[in-house]
Coordinates of C-alpha atoms in Angstrom, one line a residue:
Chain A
X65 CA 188.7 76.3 93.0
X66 CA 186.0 78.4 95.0
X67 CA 182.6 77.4 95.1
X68 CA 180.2 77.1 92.0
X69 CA 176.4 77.1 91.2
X70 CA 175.1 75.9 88.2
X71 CA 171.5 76.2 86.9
X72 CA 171.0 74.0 84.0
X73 CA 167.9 75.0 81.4
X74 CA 165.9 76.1 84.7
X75 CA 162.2 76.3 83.9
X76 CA 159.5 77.7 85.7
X77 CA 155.5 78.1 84.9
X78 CA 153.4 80.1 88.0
X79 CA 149.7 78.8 87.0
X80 CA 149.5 79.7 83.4
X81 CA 152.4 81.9 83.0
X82 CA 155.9 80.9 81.8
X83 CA 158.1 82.8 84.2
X84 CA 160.9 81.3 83.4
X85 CA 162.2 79.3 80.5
X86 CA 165.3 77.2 80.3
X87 CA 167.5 79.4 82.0
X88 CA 171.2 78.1 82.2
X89 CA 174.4 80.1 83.7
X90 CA 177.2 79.5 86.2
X91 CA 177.6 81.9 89.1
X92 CA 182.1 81.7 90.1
X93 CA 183.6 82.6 93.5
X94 CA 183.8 86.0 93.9
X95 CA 181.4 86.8 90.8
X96 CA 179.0 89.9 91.0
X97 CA 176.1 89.0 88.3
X98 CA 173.9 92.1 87.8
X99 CA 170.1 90.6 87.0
X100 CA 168.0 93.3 85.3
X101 CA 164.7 93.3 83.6
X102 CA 161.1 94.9 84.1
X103 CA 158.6 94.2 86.6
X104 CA 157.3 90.9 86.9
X105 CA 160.1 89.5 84.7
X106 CA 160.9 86.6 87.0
X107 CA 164.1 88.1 88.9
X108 CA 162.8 87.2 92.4
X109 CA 161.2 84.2 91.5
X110 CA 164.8 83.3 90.1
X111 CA 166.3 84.2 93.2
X112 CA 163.4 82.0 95.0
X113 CA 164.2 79.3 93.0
X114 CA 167.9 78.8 93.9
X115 CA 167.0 79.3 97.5
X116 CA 164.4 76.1 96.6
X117 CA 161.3 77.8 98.1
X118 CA 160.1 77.8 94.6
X119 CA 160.7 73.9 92.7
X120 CA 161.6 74.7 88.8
X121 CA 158.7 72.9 86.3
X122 CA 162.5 71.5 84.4
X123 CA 166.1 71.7 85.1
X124 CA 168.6 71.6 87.9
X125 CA 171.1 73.2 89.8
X126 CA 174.1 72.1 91.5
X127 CA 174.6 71.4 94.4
X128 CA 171.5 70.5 95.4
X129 CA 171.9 70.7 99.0
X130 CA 173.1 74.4 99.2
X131 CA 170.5 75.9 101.7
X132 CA 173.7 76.7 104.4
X133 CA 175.7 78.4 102.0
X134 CA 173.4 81.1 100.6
X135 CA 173.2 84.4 102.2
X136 CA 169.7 86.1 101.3
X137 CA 169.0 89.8 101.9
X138 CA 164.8 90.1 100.5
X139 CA 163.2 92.3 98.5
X140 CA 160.7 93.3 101.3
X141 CA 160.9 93.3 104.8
X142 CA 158.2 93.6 107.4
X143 CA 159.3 94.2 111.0
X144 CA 157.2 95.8 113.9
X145 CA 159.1 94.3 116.7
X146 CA 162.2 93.6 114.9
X147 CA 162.4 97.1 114.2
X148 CA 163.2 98.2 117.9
X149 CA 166.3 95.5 118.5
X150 CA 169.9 96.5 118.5
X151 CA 171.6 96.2 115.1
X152 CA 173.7 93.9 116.9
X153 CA 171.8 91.9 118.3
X154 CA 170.0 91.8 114.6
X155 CA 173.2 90.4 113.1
X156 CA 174.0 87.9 115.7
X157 CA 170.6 86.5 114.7
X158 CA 172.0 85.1 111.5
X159 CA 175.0 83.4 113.1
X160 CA 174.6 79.5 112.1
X161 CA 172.1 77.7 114.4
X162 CA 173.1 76.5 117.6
X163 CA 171.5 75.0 120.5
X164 CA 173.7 77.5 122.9
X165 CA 172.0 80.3 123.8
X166 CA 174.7 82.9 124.4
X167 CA 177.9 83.6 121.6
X168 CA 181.2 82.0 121.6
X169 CA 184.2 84.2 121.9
X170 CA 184.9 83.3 118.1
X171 CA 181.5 84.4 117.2
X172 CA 181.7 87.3 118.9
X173 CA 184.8 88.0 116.9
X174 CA 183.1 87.0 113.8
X175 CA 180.0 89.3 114.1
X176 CA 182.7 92.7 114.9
X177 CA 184.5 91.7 111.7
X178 CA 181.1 91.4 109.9
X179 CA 179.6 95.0 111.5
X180 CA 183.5 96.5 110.0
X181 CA 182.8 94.9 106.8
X182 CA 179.7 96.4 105.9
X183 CA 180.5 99.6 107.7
X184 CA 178.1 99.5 110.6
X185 CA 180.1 100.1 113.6
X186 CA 179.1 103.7 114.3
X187 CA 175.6 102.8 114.8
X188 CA 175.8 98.9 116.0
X189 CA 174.6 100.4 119.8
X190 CA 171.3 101.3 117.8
X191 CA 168.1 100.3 117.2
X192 CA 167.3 99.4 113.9
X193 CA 164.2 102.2 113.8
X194 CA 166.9 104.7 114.4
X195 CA 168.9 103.6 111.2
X196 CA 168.3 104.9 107.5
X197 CA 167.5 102.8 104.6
X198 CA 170.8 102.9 103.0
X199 CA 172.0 102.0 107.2
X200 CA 169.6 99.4 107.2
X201 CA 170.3 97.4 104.1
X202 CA 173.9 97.6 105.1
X203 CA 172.2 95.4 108.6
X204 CA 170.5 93.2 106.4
X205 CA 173.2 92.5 104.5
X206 CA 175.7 92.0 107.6
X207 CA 173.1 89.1 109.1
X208 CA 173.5 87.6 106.0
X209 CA 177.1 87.3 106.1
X210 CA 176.8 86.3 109.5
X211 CA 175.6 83.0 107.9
X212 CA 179.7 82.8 106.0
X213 CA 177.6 82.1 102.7
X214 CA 179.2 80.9 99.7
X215 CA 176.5 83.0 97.6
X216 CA 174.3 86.0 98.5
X217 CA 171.2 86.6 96.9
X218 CA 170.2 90.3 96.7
X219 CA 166.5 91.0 96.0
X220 CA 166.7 94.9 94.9
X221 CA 168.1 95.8 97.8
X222 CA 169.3 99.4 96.5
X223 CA 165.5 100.2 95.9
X224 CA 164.0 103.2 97.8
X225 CA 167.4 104.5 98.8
X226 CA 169.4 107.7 97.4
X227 CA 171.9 107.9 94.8
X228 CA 174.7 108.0 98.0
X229 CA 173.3 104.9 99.5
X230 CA 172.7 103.0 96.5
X231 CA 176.3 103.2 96.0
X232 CA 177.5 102.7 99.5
X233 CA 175.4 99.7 99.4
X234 CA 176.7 98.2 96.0
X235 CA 180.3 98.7 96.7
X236 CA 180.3 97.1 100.0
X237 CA 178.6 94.5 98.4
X238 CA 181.2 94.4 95.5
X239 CA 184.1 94.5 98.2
X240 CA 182.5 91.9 100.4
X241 CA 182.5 89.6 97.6
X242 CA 186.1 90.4 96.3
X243 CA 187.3 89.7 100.3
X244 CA 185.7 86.6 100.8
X245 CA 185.1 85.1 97.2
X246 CA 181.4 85.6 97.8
X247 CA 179.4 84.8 94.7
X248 CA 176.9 87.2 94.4
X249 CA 173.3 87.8 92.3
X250 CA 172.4 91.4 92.7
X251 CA 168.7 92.9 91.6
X252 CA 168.4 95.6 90.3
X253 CA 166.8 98.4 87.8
X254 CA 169.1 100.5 87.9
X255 CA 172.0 100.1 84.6
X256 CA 174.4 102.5 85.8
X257 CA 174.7 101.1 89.1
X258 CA 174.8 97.5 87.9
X259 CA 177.0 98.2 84.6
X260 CA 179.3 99.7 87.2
X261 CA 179.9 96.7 89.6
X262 CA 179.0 93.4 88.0
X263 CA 181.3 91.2 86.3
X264 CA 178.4 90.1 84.6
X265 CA 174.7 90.8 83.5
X266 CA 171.7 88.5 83.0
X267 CA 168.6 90.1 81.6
X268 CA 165.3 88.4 82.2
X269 CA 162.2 88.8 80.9
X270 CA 159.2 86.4 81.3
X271 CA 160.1 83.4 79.3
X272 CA 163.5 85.0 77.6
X273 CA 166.8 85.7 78.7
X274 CA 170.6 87.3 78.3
X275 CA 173.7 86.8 79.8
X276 CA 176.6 87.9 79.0
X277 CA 180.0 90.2 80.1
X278 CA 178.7 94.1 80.7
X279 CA 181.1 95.6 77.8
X280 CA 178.8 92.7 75.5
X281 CA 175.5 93.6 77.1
X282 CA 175.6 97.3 78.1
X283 CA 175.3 98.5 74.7
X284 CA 172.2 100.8 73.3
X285 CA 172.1 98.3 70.6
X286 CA 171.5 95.4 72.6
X287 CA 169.7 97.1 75.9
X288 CA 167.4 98.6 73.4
X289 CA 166.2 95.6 72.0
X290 CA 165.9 93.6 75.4
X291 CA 164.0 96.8 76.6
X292 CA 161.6 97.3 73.8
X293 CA 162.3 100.6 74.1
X294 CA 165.5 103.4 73.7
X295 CA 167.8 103.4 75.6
X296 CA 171.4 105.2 74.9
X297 CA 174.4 104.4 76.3
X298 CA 177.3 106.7 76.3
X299 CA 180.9 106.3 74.9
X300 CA 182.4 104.8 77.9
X301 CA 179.2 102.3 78.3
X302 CA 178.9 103.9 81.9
X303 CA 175.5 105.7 81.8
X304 CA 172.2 104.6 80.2
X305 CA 169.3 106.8 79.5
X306 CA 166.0 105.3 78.8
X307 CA 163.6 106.8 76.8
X308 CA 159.8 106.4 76.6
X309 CA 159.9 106.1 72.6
X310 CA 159.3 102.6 71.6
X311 CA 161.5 102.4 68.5
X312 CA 162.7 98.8 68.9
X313 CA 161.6 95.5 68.2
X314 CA 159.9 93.9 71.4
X315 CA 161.7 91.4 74.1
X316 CA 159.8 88.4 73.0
X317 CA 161.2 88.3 69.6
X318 CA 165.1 88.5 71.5
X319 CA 167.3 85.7 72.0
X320 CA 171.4 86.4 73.0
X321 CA 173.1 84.4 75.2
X322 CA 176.6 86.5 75.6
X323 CA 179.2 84.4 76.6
X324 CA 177.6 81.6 77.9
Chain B
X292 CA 153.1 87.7 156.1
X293 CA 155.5 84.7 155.6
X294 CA 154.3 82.5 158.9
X295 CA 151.4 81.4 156.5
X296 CA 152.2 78.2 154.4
X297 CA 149.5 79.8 152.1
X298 CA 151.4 82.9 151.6
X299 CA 154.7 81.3 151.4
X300 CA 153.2 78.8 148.5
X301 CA 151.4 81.8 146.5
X302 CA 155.2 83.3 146.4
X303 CA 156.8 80.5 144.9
X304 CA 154.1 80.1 142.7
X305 CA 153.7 83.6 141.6
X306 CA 157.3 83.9 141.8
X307 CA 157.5 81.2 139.1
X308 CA 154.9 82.2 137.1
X309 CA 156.1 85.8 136.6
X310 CA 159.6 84.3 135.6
X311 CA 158.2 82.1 133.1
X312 CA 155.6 85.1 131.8
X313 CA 158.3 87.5 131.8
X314 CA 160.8 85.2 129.7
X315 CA 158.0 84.2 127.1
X316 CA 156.0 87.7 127.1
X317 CA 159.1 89.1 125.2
X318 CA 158.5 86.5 122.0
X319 CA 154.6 86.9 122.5
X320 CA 154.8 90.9 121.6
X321 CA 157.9 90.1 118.8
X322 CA 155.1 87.9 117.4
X323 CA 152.6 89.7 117.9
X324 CA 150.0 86.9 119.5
X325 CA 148.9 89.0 122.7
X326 CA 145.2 88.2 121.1
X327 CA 145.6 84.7 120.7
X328 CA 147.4 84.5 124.1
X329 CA 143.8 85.8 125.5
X330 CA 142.0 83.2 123.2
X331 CA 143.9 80.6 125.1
X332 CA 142.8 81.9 128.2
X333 CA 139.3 81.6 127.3
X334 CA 140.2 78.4 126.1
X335 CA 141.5 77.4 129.5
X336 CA 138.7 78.1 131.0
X337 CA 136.1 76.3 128.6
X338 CA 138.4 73.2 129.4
X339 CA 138.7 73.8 133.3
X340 CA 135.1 73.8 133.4
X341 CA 134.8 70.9 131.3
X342 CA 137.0 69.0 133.9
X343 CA 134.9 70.3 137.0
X344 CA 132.0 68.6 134.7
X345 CA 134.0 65.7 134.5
X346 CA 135.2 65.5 138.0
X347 CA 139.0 66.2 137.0
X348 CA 141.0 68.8 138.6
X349 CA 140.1 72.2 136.5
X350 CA 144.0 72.5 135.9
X351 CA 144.1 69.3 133.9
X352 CA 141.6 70.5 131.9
X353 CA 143.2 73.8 131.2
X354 CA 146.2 72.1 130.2
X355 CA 144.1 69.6 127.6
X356 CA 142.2 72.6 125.9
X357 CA 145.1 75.1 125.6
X358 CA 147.5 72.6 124.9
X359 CA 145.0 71.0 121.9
X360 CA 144.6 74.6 120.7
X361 CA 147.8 76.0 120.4
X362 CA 148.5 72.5 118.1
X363 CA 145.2 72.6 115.8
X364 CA 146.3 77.1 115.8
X365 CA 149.8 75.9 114.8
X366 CA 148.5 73.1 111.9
X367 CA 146.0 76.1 110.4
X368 CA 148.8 79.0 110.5
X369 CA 148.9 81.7 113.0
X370 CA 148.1 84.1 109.9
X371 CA 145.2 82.3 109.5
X372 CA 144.0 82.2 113.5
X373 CA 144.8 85.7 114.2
X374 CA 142.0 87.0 111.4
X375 CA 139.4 89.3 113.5
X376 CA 136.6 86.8 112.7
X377 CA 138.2 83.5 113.5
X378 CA 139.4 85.0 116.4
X379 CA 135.9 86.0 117.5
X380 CA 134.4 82.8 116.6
X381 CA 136.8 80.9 118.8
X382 CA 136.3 83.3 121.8
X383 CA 132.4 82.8 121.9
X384 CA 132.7 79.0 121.1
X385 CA 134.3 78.3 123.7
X386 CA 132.6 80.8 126.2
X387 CA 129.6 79.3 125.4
X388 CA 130.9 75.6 125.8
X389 CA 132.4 76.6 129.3
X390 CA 128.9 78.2 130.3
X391 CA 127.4 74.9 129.4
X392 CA 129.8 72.9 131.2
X393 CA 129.2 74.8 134.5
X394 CA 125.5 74.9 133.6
X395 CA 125.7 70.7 134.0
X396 CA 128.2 70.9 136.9
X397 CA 127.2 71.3 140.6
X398 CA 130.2 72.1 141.7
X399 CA 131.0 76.1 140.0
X400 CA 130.5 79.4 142.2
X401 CA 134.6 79.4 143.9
X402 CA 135.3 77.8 140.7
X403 CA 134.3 80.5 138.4
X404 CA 136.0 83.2 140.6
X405 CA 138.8 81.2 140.3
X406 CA 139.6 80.9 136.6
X407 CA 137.9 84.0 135.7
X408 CA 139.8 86.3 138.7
X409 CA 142.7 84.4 140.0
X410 CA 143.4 82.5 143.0
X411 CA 147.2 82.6 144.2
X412 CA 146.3 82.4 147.4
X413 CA 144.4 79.7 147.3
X414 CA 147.6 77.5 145.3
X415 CA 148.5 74.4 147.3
X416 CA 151.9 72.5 148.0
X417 CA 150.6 70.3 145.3
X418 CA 150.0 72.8 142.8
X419 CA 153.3 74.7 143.4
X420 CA 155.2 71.7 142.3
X421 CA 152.8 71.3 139.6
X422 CA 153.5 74.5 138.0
X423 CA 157.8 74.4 138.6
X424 CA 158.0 71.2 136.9
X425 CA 155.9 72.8 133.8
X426 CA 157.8 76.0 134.1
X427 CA 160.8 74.2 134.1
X428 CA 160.1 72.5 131.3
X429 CA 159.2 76.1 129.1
X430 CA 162.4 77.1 130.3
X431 CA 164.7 74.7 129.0
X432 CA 162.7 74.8 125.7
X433 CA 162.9 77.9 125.4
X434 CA 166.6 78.3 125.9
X435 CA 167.3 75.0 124.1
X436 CA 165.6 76.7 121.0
X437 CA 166.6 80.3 121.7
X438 CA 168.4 81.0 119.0
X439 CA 165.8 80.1 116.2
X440 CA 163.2 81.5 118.5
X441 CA 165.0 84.9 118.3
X442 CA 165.3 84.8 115.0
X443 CA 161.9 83.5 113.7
X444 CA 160.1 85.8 116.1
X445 CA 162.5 89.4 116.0
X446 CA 162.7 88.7 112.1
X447 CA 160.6 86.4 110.1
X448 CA 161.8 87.4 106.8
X449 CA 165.3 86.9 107.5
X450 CA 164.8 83.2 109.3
X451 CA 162.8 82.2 106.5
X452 CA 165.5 83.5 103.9
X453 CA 167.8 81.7 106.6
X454 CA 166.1 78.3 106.1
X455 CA 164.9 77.9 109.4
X456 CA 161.9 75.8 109.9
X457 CA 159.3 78.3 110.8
X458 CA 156.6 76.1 111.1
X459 CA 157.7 73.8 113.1
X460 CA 159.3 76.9 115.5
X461 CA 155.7 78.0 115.7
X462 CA 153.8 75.3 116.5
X463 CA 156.7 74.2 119.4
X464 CA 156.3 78.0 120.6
X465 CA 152.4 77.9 120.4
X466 CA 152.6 74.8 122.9
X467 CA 154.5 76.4 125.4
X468 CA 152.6 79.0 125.1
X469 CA 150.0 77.5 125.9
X470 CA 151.4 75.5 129.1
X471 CA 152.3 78.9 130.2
X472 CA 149.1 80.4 129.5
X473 CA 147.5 77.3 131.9
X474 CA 149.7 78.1 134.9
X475 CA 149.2 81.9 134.7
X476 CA 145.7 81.5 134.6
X477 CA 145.8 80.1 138.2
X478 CA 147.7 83.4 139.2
X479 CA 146.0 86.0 137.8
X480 CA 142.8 84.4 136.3
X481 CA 141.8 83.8 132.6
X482 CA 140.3 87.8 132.3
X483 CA 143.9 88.8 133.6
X484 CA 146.7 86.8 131.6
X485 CA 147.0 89.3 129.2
X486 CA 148.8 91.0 132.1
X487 CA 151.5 88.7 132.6
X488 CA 152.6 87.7 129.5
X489 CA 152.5 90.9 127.8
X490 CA 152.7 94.0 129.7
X491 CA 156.3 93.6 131.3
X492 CA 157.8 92.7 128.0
X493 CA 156.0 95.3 126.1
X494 CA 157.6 97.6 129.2
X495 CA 160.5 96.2 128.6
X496 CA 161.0 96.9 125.3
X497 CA 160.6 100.6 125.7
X498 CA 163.5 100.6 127.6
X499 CA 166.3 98.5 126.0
X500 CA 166.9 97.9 122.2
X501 CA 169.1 94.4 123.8
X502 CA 167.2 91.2 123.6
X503 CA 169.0 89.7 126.1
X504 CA 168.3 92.6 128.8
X505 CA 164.4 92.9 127.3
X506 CA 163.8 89.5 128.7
X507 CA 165.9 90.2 132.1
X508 CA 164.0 93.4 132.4
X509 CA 160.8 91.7 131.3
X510 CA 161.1 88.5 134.0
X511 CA 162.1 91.5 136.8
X512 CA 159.2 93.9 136.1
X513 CA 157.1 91.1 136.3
X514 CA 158.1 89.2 139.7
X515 CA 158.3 92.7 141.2
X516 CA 154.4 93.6 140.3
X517 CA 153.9 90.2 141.7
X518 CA 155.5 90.2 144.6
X519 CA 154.6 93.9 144.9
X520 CA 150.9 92.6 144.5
X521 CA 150.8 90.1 147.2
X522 CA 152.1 92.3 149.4
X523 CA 149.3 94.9 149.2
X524 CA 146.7 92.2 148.6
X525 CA 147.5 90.6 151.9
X526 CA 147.9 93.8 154.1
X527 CA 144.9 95.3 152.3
X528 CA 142.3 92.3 151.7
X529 CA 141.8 93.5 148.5
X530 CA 142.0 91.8 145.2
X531 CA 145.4 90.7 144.5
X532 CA 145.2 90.4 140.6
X533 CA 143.9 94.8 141.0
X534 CA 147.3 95.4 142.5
X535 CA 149.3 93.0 139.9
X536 CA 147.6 94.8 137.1
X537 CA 147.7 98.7 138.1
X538 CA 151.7 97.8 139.1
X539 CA 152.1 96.6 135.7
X540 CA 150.1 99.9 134.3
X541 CA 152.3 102.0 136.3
X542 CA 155.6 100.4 135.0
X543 CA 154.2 100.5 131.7
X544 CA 153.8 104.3 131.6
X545 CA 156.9 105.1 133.4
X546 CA 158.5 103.1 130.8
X547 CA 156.9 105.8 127.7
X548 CA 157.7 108.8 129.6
X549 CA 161.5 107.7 130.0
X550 CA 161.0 106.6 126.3
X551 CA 160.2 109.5 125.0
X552 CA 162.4 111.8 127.6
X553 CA 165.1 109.8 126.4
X554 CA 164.6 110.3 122.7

């Protein structure tokens, strides 16, 4: 059996706000779980939580000790100097910590396989300023495999990029996790590209969730009330459209827990 | 040029102290602390002339203050220290405590020149052992911890996310900093350190994406403004420090025009 994480009725309260309530879900090997929900709904203060930069008010997760086995790409990333290094050199940064400065033969090896992965070859020679944002996630997201994670935490990393990128980016994701038996938590806003990918889909709101299988949770019926608002799927479930109209009952009076 | 020990000994030590500002310049532009590299300096010479009060030799007194500093910097945050105003504050604090000092000392016209200017000519047997046992001591640390350095200082965000334990990464890197910043002071004096620790890596920088070959290129631009500059300064009699400095301009604007041609 591949590696497991476990939140159990995780709580969180930022001053006088309840972020988070007794969220509970296991995240499998290989599982892609899609996290969507509006702005300040909690999803990187999840995220922050499972990496323990943030302590949860209630609950637990297992294992505890699971700092060396999480791969985390942020929502945000500053860089002035950082900026003008070689991709390369960028993902050899995230190679586990050693006390010798130069690489080993086998993690030499390790990083080329990484830069194939995640399609980066053509432009590993680079500096990262030369790269585009869809290129440049696709870096991010190579030094975090350089770690071997168990589990990669994605803050919204398809945000700010075109349609063509987003998807690049997602399905190397998806493939990356179907090669390695990566467990991954993906952010984003975007239903199509999630409803597309993920095994599964949690939908947080501040104090509320949903989490189930995307066939249970990508339906207008459903989205609509977690949303607040209308939003239609098609026939396949494939494509959403939200609209501005507020027709439905609001999030706080939701509760669904799919599958779990 | 070489049948002078005092020539001989202000090689070695310059030699020394442009490897060492050379390797560490490269993390001081990645994390941005060029300004609180030149705090230091003004540090240093508060506390050198707090040891000429005292009687102690002005280098031990460098050491002290930077070394204090870059700890009580590293315990308040570097976010925190690099704000305009505390910045400003510290500067004039301890410029005015080093003008006090001298005020009470006797002993302070050579010694002002040279803190405030420079004197690698002046650098004694003594001295050039002084300053390879420190370097030596940066240089392991800094290749021991070369790794996490990288990391932390190329991309915070990432060795944060990573786990890495930032804090204690910056208060180690603030120390040897600030060793460095004591040694380099007797080279190029406390006005010029800027020079050394941040013009050949910024140099360098324009011309290779490669961490690795920044800090090669860094440590060679450096010794060869040195060595360039003691050259001229002996043949010429004119300020050594002038000639370390414009060397360093020159390399430095080279370096944009093959940037940009390049691009």
């Amino acid at each position: 059996m591949g590696y497991q994480l476990s939140l159990e009725d995780i709580s969180v309260h930022l001053g006088n706000e309840q972020v988070l309530q007794d969220v509970s879900f296991t995240l499998n090997a290989g599982e892609f779980l899609g996290v969507i929900g509006p702005n300040g709904a909690g999803k990187s203060t999840l995220l922050k939580v499972i990496l323990g930069i943030i302590k949860p008010n209630k609950g637990r997760i297992t294992p505890q000790n699971k700092n060396s086995v999480i791969g985390y790409v942020p929502q945000s990333r500053p860089m002035d100097m950082g900026n003008t290094i070689a991709v390369k050199d960028f993902v050899s940064m995230g190679l586990p910590h050693s006390i010798r400065p130069w690489l080993t033969k086998k993690e030499k090896h390790m990083v080329n396989e990484i830069i194939a992965l995640t399609q980066i070859g053509e432009f590993s020679h680079k500096s990262i300023s030369e790269l585009s944002g869809g290129q440049k996630q696709r870096v991010y997201l190579a030094q975090a495999l350089a770690r071997q994670p168990k589990i990669m935490l994605l803050d919204e990393p398809t945000s700010n990029l075109d349609p063509a990128a987003q998807e690049q980016v997602t399905s190397i994701v998806r493939d990356t996790s179907n090669k390695l038996g990566i467990g991954v938590i993906f952010i984003s806003h975007d239903l199509n590209l999630v409803s597309q990918y993920a095994d599964r889909i949690l939908y947080l709101t501040k104090g509320n969730y949903a989490i189930g299988t995307v066939g249970e949770m990508m339906k207008s019926s459903v989205l609509s009330q977690l949303y607040g608002t209308k939003v239609e799927a098609n026939a396949d479930g494939n494509s959403f459209h939200i609209s501005q109209s507020n027709q439905s009952e609001p999030i706080s009076s939701y509760s669904y827990n799919g599958t779990e | 040029m070489f049948a002078f020990d005092f020539m001989r000994q202000a090689f070695l030590a310059g030699t020394i102290v442009a490897i060492m500002g050379g390797f560490i310049g490269v993390f001081v532009i990645a994390r941005g602390l060029s300004f609180i590299t030149h705090t230091f300096s003004h540090i240093g010479f508060s506390g050198a002339a707090f040891a000429v009060f005292m009687g102690w030799n002005p280098f031990n007194g460098l050491l002290l203050f930077t070394t204090l500093s870059a700890v009580s910097v590293g315990q308040l945050g570097v976010k925190y220290f690099r704000r305009d105003a505390s910045i400003n504050v510290i500067l004039s604090v301890f410029l005015g405590m080093g003008i006090l000092f001298l005020a009470l000392s006797t002993n302070q016209a050579s010694f002002v020149s040279n803190i405030l200017f420079g004197s690698v000519v002046g650098i004694g047997m003594k001295e050039v052992w002084k300053i390879a046992i420190l370097s030596s001591i940066v240089f392991m640390c800094l290749i021991v911890g070369y790794r996490m350095l990288k990391f932390d200082s190329f991309d915070p965000v990432g060795a944060e996310a990573a786990g890495l334990p930032v804090r204690k990464i910056s208060i180690g890197f603030l120390v040897l900093l600030s060793i460095a910043v004591a040694e380099a002071v007797q080279i190029v004096g406390a006005l010029l350190v800027f020079t050394l620790m941040t013009i050949p890596a910024s140099t360098a920088r324009l011309i290779t994406p490669s961490i690795f070959k920044m800090i090669i290129c860094s440590i060679l631009l450096s010794v060869a403004s040195v060595w360039i500059g003691l050259t001229l300064g002996y043949y010429t009699d004119l300020p050594i420090s002038f000639f370390i400095t414009s060397i360093q301009g020159i390399f430095y604007i080279s370096a944009i025009l093959f940037h940009q041609l390049s691009r």
